[in-house]
Coordinates of C-alpha atoms in Angstrom, one line a residue:
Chain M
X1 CA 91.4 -6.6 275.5
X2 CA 93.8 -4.5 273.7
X3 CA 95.3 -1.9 275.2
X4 CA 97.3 1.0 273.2
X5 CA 98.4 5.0 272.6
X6 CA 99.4 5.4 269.5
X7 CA 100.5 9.2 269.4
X8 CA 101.0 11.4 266.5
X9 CA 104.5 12.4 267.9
X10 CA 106.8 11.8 270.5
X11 CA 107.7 15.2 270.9
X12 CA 106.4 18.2 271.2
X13 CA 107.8 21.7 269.9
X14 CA 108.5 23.0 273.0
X15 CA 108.9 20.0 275.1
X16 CA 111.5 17.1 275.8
X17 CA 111.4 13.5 274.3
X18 CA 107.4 11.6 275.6
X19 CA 107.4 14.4 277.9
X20 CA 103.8 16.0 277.4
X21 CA 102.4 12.2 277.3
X22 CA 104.4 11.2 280.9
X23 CA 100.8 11.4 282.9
X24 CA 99.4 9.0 280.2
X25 CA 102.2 6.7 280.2
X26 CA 102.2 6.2 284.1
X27 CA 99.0 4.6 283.8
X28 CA 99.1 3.1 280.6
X29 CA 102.4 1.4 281.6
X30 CA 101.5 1.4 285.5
X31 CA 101.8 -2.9 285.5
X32 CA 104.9 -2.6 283.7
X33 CA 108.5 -3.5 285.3
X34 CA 110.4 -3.4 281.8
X35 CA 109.2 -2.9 278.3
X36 CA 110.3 -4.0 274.9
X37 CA 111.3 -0.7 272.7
X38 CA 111.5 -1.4 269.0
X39 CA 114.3 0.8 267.7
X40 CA 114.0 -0.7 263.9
X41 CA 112.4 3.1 262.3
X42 CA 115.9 4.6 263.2
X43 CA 115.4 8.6 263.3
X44 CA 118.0 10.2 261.6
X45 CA 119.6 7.1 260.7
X46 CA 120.6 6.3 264.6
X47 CA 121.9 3.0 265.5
X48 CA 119.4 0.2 267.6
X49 CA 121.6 0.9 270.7
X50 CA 121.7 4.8 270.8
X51 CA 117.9 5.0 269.9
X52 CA 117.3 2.6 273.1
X53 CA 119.3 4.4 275.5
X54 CA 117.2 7.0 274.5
X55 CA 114.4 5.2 275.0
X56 CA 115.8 4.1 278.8
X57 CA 116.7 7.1 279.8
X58 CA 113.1 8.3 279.5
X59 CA 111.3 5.6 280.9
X60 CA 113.4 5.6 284.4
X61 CA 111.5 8.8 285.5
X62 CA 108.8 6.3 285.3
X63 CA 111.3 3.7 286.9
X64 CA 110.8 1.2 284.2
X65 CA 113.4 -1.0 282.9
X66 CA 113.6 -0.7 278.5
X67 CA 115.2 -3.6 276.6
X68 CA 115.8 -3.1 272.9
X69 CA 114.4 -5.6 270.5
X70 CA 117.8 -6.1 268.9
X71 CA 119.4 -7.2 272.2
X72 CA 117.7 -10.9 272.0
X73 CA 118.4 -13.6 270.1
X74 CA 114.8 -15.2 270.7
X75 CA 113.3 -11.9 269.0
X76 CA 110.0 -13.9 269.3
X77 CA 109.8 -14.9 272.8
X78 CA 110.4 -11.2 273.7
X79 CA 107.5 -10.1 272.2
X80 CA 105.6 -12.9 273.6
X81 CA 106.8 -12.5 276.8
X82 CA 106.9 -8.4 277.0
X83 CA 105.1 -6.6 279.5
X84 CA 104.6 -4.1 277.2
X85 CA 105.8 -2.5 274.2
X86 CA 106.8 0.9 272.7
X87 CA 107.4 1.1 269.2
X88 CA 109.7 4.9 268.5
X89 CA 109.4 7.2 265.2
X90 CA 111.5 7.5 262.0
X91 CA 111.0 6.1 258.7
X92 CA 108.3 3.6 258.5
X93 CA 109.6 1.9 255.5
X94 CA 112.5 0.7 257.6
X95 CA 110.4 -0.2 260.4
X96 CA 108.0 -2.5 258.0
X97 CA 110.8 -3.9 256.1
X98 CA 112.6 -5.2 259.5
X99 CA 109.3 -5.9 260.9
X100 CA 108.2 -8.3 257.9
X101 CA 111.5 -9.8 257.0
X102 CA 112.1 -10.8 260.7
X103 CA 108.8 -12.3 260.4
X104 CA 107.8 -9.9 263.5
X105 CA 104.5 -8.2 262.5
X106 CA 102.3 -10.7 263.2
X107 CA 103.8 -12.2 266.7
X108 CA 103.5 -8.2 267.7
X109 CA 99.5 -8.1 265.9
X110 CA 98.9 -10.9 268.2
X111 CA 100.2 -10.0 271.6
X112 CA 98.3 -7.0 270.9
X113 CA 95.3 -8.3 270.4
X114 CA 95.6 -10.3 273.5
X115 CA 95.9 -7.3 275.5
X116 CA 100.0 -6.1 276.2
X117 CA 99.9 -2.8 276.5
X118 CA 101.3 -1.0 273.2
X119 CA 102.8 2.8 272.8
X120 CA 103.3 4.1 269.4
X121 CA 104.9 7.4 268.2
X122 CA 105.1 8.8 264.6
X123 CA 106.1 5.9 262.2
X124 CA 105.0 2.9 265.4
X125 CA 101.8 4.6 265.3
X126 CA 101.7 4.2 261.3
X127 CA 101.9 0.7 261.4
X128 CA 98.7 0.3 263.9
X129 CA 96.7 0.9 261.1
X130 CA 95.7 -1.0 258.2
X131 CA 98.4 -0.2 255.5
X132 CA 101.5 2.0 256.1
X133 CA 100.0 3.5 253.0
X134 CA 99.6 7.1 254.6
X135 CA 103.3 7.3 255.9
X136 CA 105.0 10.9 255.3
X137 CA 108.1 9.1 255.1
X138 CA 110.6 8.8 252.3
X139 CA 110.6 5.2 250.7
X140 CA 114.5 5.2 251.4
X141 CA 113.8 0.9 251.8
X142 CA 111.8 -1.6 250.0
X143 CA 109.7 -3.7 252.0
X144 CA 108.3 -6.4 251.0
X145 CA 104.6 -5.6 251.8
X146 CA 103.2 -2.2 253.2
X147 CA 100.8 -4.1 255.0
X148 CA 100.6 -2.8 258.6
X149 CA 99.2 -4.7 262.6
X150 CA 96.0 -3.2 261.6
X151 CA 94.9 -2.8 265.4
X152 CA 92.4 0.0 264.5
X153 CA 90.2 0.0 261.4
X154 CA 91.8 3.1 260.1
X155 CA 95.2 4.5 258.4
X156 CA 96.5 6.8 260.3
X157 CA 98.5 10.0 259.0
X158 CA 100.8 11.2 261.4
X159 CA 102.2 14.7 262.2
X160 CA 99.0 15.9 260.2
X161 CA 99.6 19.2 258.7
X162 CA 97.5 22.0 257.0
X163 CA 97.5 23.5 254.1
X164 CA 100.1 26.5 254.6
X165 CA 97.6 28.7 252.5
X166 CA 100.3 31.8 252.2
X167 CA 103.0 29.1 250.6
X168 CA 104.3 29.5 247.1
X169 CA 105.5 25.8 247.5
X170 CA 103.9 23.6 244.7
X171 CA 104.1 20.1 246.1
X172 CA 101.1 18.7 247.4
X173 CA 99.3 19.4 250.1
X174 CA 98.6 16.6 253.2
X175 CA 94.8 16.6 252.4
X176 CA 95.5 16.3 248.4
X177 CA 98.1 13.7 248.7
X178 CA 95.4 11.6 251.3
X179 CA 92.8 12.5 248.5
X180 CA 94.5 10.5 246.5
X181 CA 95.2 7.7 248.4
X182 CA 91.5 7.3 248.1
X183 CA 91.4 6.9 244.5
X184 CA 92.6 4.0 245.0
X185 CA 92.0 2.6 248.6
X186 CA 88.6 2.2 251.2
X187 CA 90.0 2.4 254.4
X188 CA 89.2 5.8 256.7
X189 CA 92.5 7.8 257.4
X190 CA 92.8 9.9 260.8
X191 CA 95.0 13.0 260.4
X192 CA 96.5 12.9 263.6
X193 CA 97.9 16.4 265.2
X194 CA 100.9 16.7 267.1
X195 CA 99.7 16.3 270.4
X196 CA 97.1 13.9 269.8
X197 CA 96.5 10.1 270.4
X198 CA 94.3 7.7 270.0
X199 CA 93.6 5.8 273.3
X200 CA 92.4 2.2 272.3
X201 CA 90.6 0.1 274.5
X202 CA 89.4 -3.6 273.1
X203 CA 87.2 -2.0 270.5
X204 CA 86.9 1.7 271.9
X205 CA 89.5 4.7 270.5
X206 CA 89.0 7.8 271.7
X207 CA 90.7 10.7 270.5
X208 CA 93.0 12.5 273.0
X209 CA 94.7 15.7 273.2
X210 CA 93.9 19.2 272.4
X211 CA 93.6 19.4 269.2
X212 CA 90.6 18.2 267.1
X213 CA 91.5 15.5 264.4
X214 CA 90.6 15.8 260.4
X215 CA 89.0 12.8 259.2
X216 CA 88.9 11.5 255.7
X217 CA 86.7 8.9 254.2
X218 CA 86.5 7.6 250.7
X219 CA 84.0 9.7 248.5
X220 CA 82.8 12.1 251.3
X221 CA 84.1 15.4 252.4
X222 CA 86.7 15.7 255.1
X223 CA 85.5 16.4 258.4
X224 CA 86.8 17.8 261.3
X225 CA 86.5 15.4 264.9
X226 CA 86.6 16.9 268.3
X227 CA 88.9 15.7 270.8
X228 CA 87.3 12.9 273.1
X229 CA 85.4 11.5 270.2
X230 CA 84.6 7.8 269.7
X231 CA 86.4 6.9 266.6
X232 CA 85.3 3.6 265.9
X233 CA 81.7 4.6 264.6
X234 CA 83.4 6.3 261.4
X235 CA 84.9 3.0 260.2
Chain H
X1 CA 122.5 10.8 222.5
X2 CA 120.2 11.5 225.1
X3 CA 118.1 14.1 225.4
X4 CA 116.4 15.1 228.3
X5 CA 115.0 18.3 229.9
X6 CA 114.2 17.3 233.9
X7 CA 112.3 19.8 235.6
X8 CA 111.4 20.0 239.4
X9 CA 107.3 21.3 238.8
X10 CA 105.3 21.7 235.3
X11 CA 103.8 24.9 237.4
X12 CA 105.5 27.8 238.9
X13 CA 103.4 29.6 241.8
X14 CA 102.1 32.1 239.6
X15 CA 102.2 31.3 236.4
X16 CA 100.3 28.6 233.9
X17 CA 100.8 24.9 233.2
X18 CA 104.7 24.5 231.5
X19 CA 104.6 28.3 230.4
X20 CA 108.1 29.2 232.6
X21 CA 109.5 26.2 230.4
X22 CA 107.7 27.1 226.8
X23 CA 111.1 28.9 225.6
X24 CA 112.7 25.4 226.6
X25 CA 110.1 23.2 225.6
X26 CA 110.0 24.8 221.8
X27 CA 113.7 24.1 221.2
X28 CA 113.8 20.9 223.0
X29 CA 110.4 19.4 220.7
X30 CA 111.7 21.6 217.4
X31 CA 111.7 18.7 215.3
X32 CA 108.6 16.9 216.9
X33 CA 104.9 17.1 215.6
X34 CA 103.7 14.7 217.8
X35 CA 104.7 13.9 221.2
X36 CA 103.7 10.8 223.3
X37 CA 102.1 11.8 227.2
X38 CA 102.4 9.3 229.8
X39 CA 100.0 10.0 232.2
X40 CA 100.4 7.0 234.5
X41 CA 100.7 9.5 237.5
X42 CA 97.4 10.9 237.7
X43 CA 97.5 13.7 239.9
X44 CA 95.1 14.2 242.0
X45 CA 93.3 11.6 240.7
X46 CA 92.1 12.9 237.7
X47 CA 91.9 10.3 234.5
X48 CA 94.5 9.3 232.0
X49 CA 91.8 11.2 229.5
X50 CA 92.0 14.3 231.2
X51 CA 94.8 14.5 232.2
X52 CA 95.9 13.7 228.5
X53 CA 93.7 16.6 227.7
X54 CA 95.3 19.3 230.1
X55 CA 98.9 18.6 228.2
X56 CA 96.8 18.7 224.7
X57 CA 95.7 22.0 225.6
X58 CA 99.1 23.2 226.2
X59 CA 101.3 21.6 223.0
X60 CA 98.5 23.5 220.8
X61 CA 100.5 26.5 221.5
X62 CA 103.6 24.7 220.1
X63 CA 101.6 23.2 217.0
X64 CA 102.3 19.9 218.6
X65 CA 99.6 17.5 219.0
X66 CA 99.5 14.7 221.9
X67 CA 98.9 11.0 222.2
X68 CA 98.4 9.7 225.1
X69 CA 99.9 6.9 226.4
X70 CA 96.8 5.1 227.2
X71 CA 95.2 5.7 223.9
X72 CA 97.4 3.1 222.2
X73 CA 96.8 -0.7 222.5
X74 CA 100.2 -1.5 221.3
X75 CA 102.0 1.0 224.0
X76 CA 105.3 -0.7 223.0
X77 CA 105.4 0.5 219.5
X78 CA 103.9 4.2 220.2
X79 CA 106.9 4.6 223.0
X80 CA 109.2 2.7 220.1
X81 CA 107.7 5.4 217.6
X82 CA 107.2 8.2 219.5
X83 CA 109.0 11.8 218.1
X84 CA 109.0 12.8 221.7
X85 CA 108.2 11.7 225.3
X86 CA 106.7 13.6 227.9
X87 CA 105.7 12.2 231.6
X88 CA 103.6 14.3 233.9
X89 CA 103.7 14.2 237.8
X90 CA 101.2 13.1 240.2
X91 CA 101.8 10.5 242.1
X92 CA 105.4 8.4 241.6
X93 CA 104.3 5.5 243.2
X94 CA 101.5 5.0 240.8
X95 CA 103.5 5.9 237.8
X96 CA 106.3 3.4 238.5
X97 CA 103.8 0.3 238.9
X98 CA 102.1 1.4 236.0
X99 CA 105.4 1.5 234.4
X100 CA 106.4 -1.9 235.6
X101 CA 103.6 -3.4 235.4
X102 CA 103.3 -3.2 231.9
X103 CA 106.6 -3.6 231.3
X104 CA 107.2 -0.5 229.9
X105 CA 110.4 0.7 232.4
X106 CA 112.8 -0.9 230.1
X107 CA 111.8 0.2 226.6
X108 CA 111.3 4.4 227.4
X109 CA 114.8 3.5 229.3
X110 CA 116.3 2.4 225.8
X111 CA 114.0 5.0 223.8
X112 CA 115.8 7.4 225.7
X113 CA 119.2 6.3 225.6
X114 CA 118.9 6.4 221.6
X115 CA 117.8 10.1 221.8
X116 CA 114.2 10.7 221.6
X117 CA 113.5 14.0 223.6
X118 CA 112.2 13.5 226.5
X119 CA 110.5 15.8 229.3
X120 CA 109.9 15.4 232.9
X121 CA 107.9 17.3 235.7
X122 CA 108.3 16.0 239.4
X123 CA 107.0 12.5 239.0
X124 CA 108.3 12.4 235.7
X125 CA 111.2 13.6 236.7
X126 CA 111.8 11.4 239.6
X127 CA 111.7 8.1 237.5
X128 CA 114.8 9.8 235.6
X129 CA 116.9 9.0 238.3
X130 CA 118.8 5.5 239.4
X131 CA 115.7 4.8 241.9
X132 CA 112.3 6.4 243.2
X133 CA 113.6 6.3 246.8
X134 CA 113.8 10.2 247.0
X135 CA 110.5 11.1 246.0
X136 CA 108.3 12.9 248.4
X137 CA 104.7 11.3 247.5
X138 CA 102.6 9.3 249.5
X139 CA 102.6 5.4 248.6
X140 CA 99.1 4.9 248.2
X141 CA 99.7 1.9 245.7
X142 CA 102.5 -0.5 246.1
X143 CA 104.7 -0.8 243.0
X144 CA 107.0 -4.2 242.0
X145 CA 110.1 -2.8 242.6
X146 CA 111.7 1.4 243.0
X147 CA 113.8 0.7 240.3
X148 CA 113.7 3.6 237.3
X149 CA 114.9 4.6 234.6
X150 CA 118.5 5.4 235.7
X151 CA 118.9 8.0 232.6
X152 CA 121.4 10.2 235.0
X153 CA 123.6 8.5 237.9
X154 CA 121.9 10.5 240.4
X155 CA 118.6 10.4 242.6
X156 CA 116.4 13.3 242.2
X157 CA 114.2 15.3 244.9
X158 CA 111.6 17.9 242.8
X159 CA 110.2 20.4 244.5
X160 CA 113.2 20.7 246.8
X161 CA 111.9 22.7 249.6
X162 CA 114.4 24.2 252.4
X163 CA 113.6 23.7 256.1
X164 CA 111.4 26.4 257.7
X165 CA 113.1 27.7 260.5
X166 CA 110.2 29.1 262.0
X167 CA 108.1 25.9 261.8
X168 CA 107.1 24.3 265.1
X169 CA 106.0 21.0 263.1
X170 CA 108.1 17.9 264.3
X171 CA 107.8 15.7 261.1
X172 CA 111.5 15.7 259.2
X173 CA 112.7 18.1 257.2
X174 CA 113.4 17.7 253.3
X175 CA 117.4 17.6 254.5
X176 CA 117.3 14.8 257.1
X177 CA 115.0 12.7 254.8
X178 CA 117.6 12.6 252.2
X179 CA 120.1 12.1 255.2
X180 CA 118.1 9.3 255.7
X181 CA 118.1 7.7 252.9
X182 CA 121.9 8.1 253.0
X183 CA 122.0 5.6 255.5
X184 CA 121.4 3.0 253.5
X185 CA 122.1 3.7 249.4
X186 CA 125.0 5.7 248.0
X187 CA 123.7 7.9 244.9
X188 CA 123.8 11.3 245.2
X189 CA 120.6 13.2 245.9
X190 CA 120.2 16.3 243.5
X191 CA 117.4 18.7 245.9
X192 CA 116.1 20.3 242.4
X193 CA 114.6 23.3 243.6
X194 CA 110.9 24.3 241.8
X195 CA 111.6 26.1 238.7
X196 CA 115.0 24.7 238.2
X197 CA 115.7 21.7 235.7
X198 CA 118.2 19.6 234.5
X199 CA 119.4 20.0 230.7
X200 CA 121.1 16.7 229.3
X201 CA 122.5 15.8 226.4
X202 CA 124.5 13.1 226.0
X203 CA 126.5 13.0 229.1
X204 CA 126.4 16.3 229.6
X205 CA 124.2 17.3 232.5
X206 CA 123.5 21.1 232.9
X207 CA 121.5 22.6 235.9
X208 CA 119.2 25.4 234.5
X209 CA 116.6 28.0 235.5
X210 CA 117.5 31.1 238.7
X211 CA 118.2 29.0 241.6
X212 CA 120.9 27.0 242.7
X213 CA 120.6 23.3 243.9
X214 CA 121.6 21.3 246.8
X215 CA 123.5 18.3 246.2
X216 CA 123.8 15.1 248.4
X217 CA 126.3 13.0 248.9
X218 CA 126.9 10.0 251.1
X219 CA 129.4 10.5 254.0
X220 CA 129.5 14.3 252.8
X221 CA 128.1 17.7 253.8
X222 CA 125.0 18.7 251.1
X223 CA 126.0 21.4 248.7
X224 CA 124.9 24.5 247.1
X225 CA 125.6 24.3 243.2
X226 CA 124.6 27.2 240.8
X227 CA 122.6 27.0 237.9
X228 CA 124.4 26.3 234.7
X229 CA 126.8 24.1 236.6
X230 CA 127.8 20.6 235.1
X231 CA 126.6 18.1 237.1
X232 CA 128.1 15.4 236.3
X233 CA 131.9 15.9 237.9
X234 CA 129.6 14.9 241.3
X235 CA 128.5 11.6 240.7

């Protein structure tokens, strides 16, 4: 049965690194004597090692031992054998390129599907849904797909923001640029707010957190979705 | 000699469609009584027909009338023929696999080298640079390659936007995007603020309009430069 968070952030404005998700992670992780972190997104451009021990230094207030992805030379056998798995934030272009071109995403769709428990922030959440097609992120990398683990029947927009209505700036806004990403594409995007996840449970996801999420289907108006909603009947 | 006027946005907060540039614009298409519009990047996801219309509307007041692009069934003769060249924004991603896909890249990149005018606004403006790897859109369509048009040795970010320093969102600033993307490529970023452009003739790359720019470079702290400034000495 799979088993997943996929968060919108790791990081709250005024909290430290997975800190306002630490309840959630005790159970979600609870079976859990290491996980495998995938450090490929890079934040900032930080190496695979620094980005782990980042990761590490986390997860031992939960007494859980993290081994970056990088660190084996069996890549595959890791994710097979993995307890569980946390995928970090950054740019999700770098984190699909590496992903495809170790030949990675589906050995990681699989185990997920059979059930290892999965955390995603930010760009690892991204690539739970169908296409990496609603990223925020600059396409600083070419991969060679943008085709995504597609655990939930959705894309999922990450950080979701709202229309600053007071701002001069003339870019686009989150719901305009989304808008048009259904000109030319089916699937359902969730706009998911800083402090919200999904909490997926073999075919359940439920929206946690406090903060309601904006839904946006092809041809209809966007709609707003209270938190501890049933997601999977708007596919 | 090339002739180029590369501009951030077509629209300035409050003002009409191009009119901040229409002092520009009326020097830059003196000698033009037609000018071809490709309107590959659709924004919003409005039709090549109307959005072919919008820029109609506009060129009236110049007395110059508009083809569009898609109008043509031999598009490699009207871009061969063309008096002038202008590409509106929307979405890059679309624009550049239109571009490629039709192999059209190549032949408004050698149009342009022999001199016909050409405008840009943000989309449009992006594929003026070496690559499309600094745009901020969304990729809702996956395009052959990021390669553009490479008619300045720079990258370009349009509607350069400077971090809010009140903002409690998480998602990355404009800055550590481009830092980003840094990581990995090592053409200069110009952060072309909205209502600035870029004037070139020949070699000669002038930055133009109020505000100043910020300039990237690899392994380098970003930049201020003022308007009127050659750009060129940074490359």
């Amino acid at each position: 049965m799979k088993n997943l968070l996929i968060a919108s952030t790791s990081t709250l404005h005024d909290g430290n690194y997975l800190e306002y998700l630490l309840p959630e992670l005790q159970l979600h992780f609870a079976h859990c004597k290491t996980i495998l972190f995938v450090p490929y997104a890079r934040p900032g451009g930080i190496s695979h090692d620094d980005y782990t021990l980042k990761v590490k230094s986390f997860f031992t207030l939960l007494n859980i031992k993290v081994n970056g992805l990088h660190e084996f030379s069996n890549a595959t056998g890791a994710i097979e054998k993995a307890e569980g798995i946390f995928t970090g934030g950054g740019n999700t272009f770098l984190l699909v390129k590496q992903l495809h071109q170790n030949n990675q995403m589906q050995i990681l769709k699989k185990v997920i599907e059979n059930g290892t428990p999965y955390l995603g922030t930010s760009a690892g959440s991204n690539i739970c849904g169908l296409t990496m097609q609603t990223t925020n992120d600059m396409p600083i990398i070419y991969p060679p797909s943008f085709e995504t683990l597609g655990a939930i029947p959705f894309n999922l927009n990450p950080h979701y923001l709202d229309a600053d209505l007071h701002s001069k700036h003339m870019g686009e806004t989150r719901e305009t640029r989304i808008k048009e990403f259904h000109q030319f594409n089916t699937q359902p995007v969730i706009g998911l707010r800083e402090g919200s996840w999904l909490d997926v449970k073999g075919d359940q996801i439920v929206l946690k957190g406090a903060l309601s999420a904006r839904l946006f289907r092809q041809n209809q108006e966007a709609i707003e979705v209270e938190s501890g909603s049933e997601m999977g009947k708007f596919q």
